[in-house]
Tab-separated table of C-alpha atoms in Angstrom:
chain	number	residue	atom	x	y	z
A	1056	MET	CA	49.051	46.770	39.043
A	1057	ASN	CA	47.462	44.002	41.065
A	1058	ILE	CA	44.161	44.687	39.388
A	1059	ARG	CA	45.721	44.244	35.935
A	1060	ILE	CA	47.134	40.859	36.913
A	1061	ILE	CA	43.818	39.738	38.370
A	1062	ILE	CA	41.930	40.875	35.253
A	1063	PHE	CA	44.514	39.175	33.021
A	1064	VAL	CA	44.263	35.908	34.950
A	1065	PHE	CA	40.477	36.111	35.029
A	1066	PHE	CA	40.170	36.691	31.267
A	1067	SER	CA	42.753	34.055	30.394
A	1068	LEU	CA	40.906	31.470	32.505
A	1069	PHE	CA	37.528	32.576	31.148
A	1070	LEU	CA	38.690	32.468	27.515
A	1071	SER	CA	40.415	29.120	27.926
A	1072	GLN	CA	37.226	27.596	29.322
A	1073	ASN	CA	35.234	28.843	26.345
A	1074	ILE	CA	37.766	27.483	23.900
A	1075	PHE	CA	37.633	24.011	25.446
A	1076	ALA	CA	33.853	24.106	25.678
A	1077	GLN	CA	33.527	25.019	22.020
A	1078	LYS	CA	35.800	22.200	20.972
A	1079	ASP	CA	33.914	19.594	23.008
A	1080	PHE	CA	30.551	20.925	21.876
A	1081	ILE	CA	31.468	20.616	18.215
A	1082	ALA	CA	32.800	17.099	18.688
A	1083	VAL	CA	29.600	16.038	20.456
A	1084	LYS	CA	27.438	17.615	17.743
A	1085	ALA	CA	29.403	15.839	15.023
A	1086	LYS	CA	28.932	12.496	16.762
A	1087	GLN	CA	25.186	13.119	17.192
A	1088	LEU	CA	24.784	14.048	13.551
A	1089	GLN	CA	26.672	10.978	12.485
A	1090	LEU	CA	24.536	8.678	14.636
A	1091	THR	CA	21.214	10.118	13.551
A	1092	SER	CA	22.055	10.146	9.853
A	1093	ASP	CA	22.428	6.335	9.884
A	1094	LYS	CA	19.164	5.602	11.691
A	1095	TYR	CA	16.733	8.348	10.743
A	1096	ASN	CA	16.113	9.760	7.300
A	1097	PRO	CA	13.645	12.642	7.618
A	1098	LEU	CA	12.995	12.681	3.863
A	1099	SER	CA	11.971	9.035	3.666
A	1100	PRO	CA	8.260	9.596	4.521
A	1101	SER	CA	7.963	12.469	2.077
A	1102	LYS	CA	9.607	10.418	-0.682
A	1103	ALA	CA	7.237	7.537	-0.019
A	1104	SER	CA	4.273	9.928	-0.174
A	1105	PHE	CA	5.560	11.477	-3.387
A	1106	TYR	CA	6.033	8.105	-5.070
A	1107	SER	CA	2.550	7.007	-3.990
A	1108	ALA	CA	1.029	10.227	-5.298
A	1109	ILE	CA	2.727	9.868	-8.683
A	1110	PHE	CA	2.121	6.123	-9.071
A	1111	PRO	CA	-0.307	4.319	-6.733
A	1112	GLY	CA	1.639	1.608	-4.936
A	1113	GLY	CA	4.973	3.341	-5.614
A	1114	GLY	CA	5.405	4.388	-1.991
A	1115	GLN	CA	4.809	0.847	-0.812
A	1116	ILE	CA	7.465	-0.379	-3.246
A	1117	TYR	CA	9.836	2.373	-2.057
A	1118	ASN	CA	9.330	1.203	1.544
A	1119	GLY	CA	10.179	-2.369	0.565
A	1120	LYS	CA	6.652	-3.656	1.230
A	1121	TYR	CA	6.239	-5.174	-2.224
A	1122	TRP	CA	3.249	-7.313	-1.233
A	1123	LYS	CA	1.149	-4.211	-0.571
A	1124	ALA	CA	1.443	-2.842	-4.116
A	1125	PRO	CA	-0.853	-5.470	-5.744
A	1126	ILE	CA	-3.437	-4.815	-3.027
A	1127	VAL	CA	-3.344	-1.098	-3.835
A	1128	TRP	CA	-3.608	-1.805	-7.559
A	1129	ALA	CA	-6.518	-4.205	-7.068
A	1130	ALA	CA	-8.395	-1.736	-4.862
A	1131	MET	CA	-7.846	1.154	-7.262
A	1132	GLY	CA	-8.656	-1.053	-10.267
A	1133	ALA	CA	-11.902	-2.257	-8.699
A	1134	SER	CA	-12.948	1.302	-8.002
A	1135	VAL	CA	-12.173	2.376	-11.581
A	1136	TYR	CA	-13.971	-0.680	-12.973
A	1137	PHE	CA	-17.157	0.016	-11.006
A	1138	TYR	CA	-17.029	3.704	-11.923
A	1139	ILE	CA	-16.786	2.921	-15.652
A	1140	ASP	CA	-19.429	0.165	-15.476
A	1141	ASN	CA	-21.921	2.336	-13.576
A	1142	SER	CA	-21.253	5.273	-15.888
A	1143	ASN	CA	-21.888	3.160	-18.997
A	1144	GLU	CA	-25.086	1.699	-17.540
A	1145	TYR	CA	-26.252	5.166	-16.494
A	1146	ASP	CA	-25.683	6.429	-20.058
A	1147	ARG	CA	-27.661	3.450	-21.418
A	1148	TYR	CA	-30.673	4.098	-19.207
A	1149	ARG	CA	-30.427	7.870	-19.734
A	1150	THR	CA	-30.453	7.440	-23.527
A	1151	ALA	CA	-33.436	5.069	-23.300
A	1152	PHE	CA	-35.294	7.569	-21.105
A	1153	LYS	CA	-34.639	10.447	-23.532
A	1154	LEU	CA	-35.728	8.371	-26.545
A	1155	ARG	CA	-38.923	7.308	-24.786
A	1156	LYS	CA	-39.738	10.914	-23.863
A	1157	GLN	CA	-39.416	11.844	-27.568
A	1158	GLY	CA	-41.714	8.976	-28.545
A	1159	LEU	CA	-38.987	6.916	-30.229
A	1160	GLN	CA	-38.194	3.247	-29.702
A	1161	ASP	CA	-35.461	2.506	-27.147
A	1162	GLU	CA	-33.602	-0.689	-26.261
A	1163	PHE	CA	-36.073	-1.529	-23.487
A	1164	THR	CA	-39.052	-1.539	-25.859
A	1165	LYS	CA	-39.725	-4.557	-28.100
A	1166	ASP	CA	-40.554	-4.224	-31.798
A	1167	ASP	CA	-44.224	-4.987	-31.113
A	1168	GLY	CA	-44.385	-2.042	-28.643
A	1169	THR	CA	-44.140	-4.046	-25.409
A	1170	VAL	CA	-42.376	-1.982	-22.739
A	1171	LEU	CA	-39.883	-3.978	-20.675
A	1172	ILE	CA	-39.086	-1.167	-18.220
A	1173	SER	CA	-41.492	1.673	-17.448
A	1174	GLU	CA	-40.500	5.350	-17.435
A	1175	ALA	CA	-40.532	5.336	-13.643
A	1176	GLY	CA	-38.252	2.291	-13.714
A	1177	LEU	CA	-35.867	4.098	-16.080
A	1178	GLU	CA	-35.800	7.135	-13.783
A	1179	SER	CA	-35.209	4.956	-10.723
A	1180	ALA	CA	-32.403	3.070	-12.494
A	1181	GLN	CA	-30.769	6.371	-13.469
A	1182	LYS	CA	-30.843	7.629	-9.884
A	1183	THR	CA	-29.410	4.379	-8.539
A	1184	LEU	CA	-26.683	4.150	-11.173
A	1185	ARG	CA	-25.704	7.805	-10.734
A	1186	LYS	CA	-25.453	7.274	-6.972
A	1187	ASN	CA	-23.343	4.130	-7.478
A	1188	ARG	CA	-21.110	5.923	-9.994
A	1189	ASP	CA	-20.537	8.803	-7.579
A	1190	LEU	CA	-19.822	6.395	-4.721
A	1191	SER	CA	-17.307	4.561	-6.911
A	1192	LEU	CA	-15.561	7.849	-7.651
A	1193	LEU	CA	-15.536	8.806	-3.971
A	1194	THR	CA	-14.203	5.370	-3.038
A	1195	GLY	CA	-11.429	5.681	-5.624
A	1196	VAL	CA	-10.383	9.099	-4.318
A	1197	LEU	CA	-10.422	7.889	-0.711
A	1198	LEU	CA	-8.378	4.795	-1.605
A	1199	TYR	CA	-5.887	6.987	-3.461
A	1200	ILE	CA	-5.462	9.271	-0.440
A	1201	LEU	CA	-5.374	6.307	1.953
A	1202	GLN	CA	-2.535	4.588	0.085
A	1203	ILE	CA	-0.507	7.837	0.167
A	1204	VAL	CA	-1.050	8.166	3.928
A	1205	GLU	CA	-0.245	4.472	4.453
A	1206	ALA	CA	3.056	4.798	2.590
A	1207	SER	CA	4.042	7.845	4.648
A	1208	VAL	CA	3.095	6.262	7.983
A	1209	ASN	CA	4.872	3.040	7.060
A	1210	ALA	CA	8.035	5.008	6.187
A	1211	HIS	CA	7.852	6.686	9.609
A	1212	LEU	CA	7.341	3.381	11.406
A	1213	LEU	CA	10.215	1.693	9.575
A	1214	GLN	CA	12.520	4.175	11.322
A	1215	PHE	CA	11.014	3.495	14.747
A	1216	ASP	CA	13.433	1.917	17.212
A	1217	THR	CA	12.186	-1.542	18.203
A	1218	ASP	CA	14.989	-3.160	20.162
A	1219	ASP	CA	14.652	-5.931	22.755
A	1220	SER	CA	14.409	-3.571	25.704
A	1221	LEU	CA	11.014	-2.404	24.448
A	1222	SER	CA	8.618	-5.294	24.924
A	1223	VAL	CA	5.216	-6.378	26.162
A	1224	LYS	CA	5.022	-9.718	27.963
A	1225	PRO	CA	1.541	-11.102	28.649
A	1226	VAL	CA	1.393	-13.462	31.634
A	1227	ILE	CA	-1.559	-15.595	32.733
A	1228	THR	CA	-1.711	-15.989	36.506
A	1229	ALA	CA	-4.001	-18.161	38.649
A	1230	ASP	CA	-5.467	-16.871	41.903
A	1231	PRO	CA	-4.037	-19.073	44.726
A	1232	LEU	CA	-6.819	-18.172	47.219
A	1233	PHE	CA	-9.619	-19.852	45.257
A	1234	ILE	CA	-8.557	-23.438	44.602
A	1235	ASP	CA	-12.091	-24.831	44.098
A	1236	ALA	CA	-13.162	-22.190	41.590
A	1237	PRO	CA	-9.960	-21.025	39.944
A	1238	LYS	CA	-9.796	-17.493	38.613
A	1239	VAL	CA	-7.499	-16.540	35.808
A	1240	GLY	CA	-6.109	-13.066	35.289
A	1241	LEU	CA	-4.056	-11.398	32.609
A	1242	THR	CA	-1.085	-9.189	33.371
A	1243	LEU	CA	0.716	-7.065	30.825
A	1244	LYS	CA	4.234	-6.038	31.699
A	1245	TYR	CA	6.037	-3.544	29.587
A	1246	SER	CA	9.533	-2.197	29.928
A	1247	PHE	CA	11.573	0.303	28.005
């Protein structure tokens, strides 16, 4: 009979402790979820990346960095402009080279038969323009990827906690031992 009472007391104490622990644990979890939902949005970087992928500069606008969008547009526009210009010039020189190989008059040959650019010059121009066209395409792709990455990183950094307790204070100190030839040092103090 004593054993039954001891077991009953033991289980009642054990179960009551678990009930209180569960209640406190849930309350703490609810408070943590409520605090983190105001400060950190885990979908913000992915949304910024998505908007930048769909429309270049869209992620920068989503992040509230409106001044970065015209920079993205100018960079992408310059890359597209140089790609189109180099492609058109390449086609011009390529057509002239093909016409000259067939014995026909091209735009770089005058009516009296004077050749303005030799065949070797046409070939060299084609190689240079093709290389420039390909570099313009590569630059455009890299700028496109870079603006997506920048939007995502910026969205991450906007959620970074930068309160006053996290600081770097540079201090310039003079060496008191050398008065005639003063030495100056730099000290960085950081606290968090």
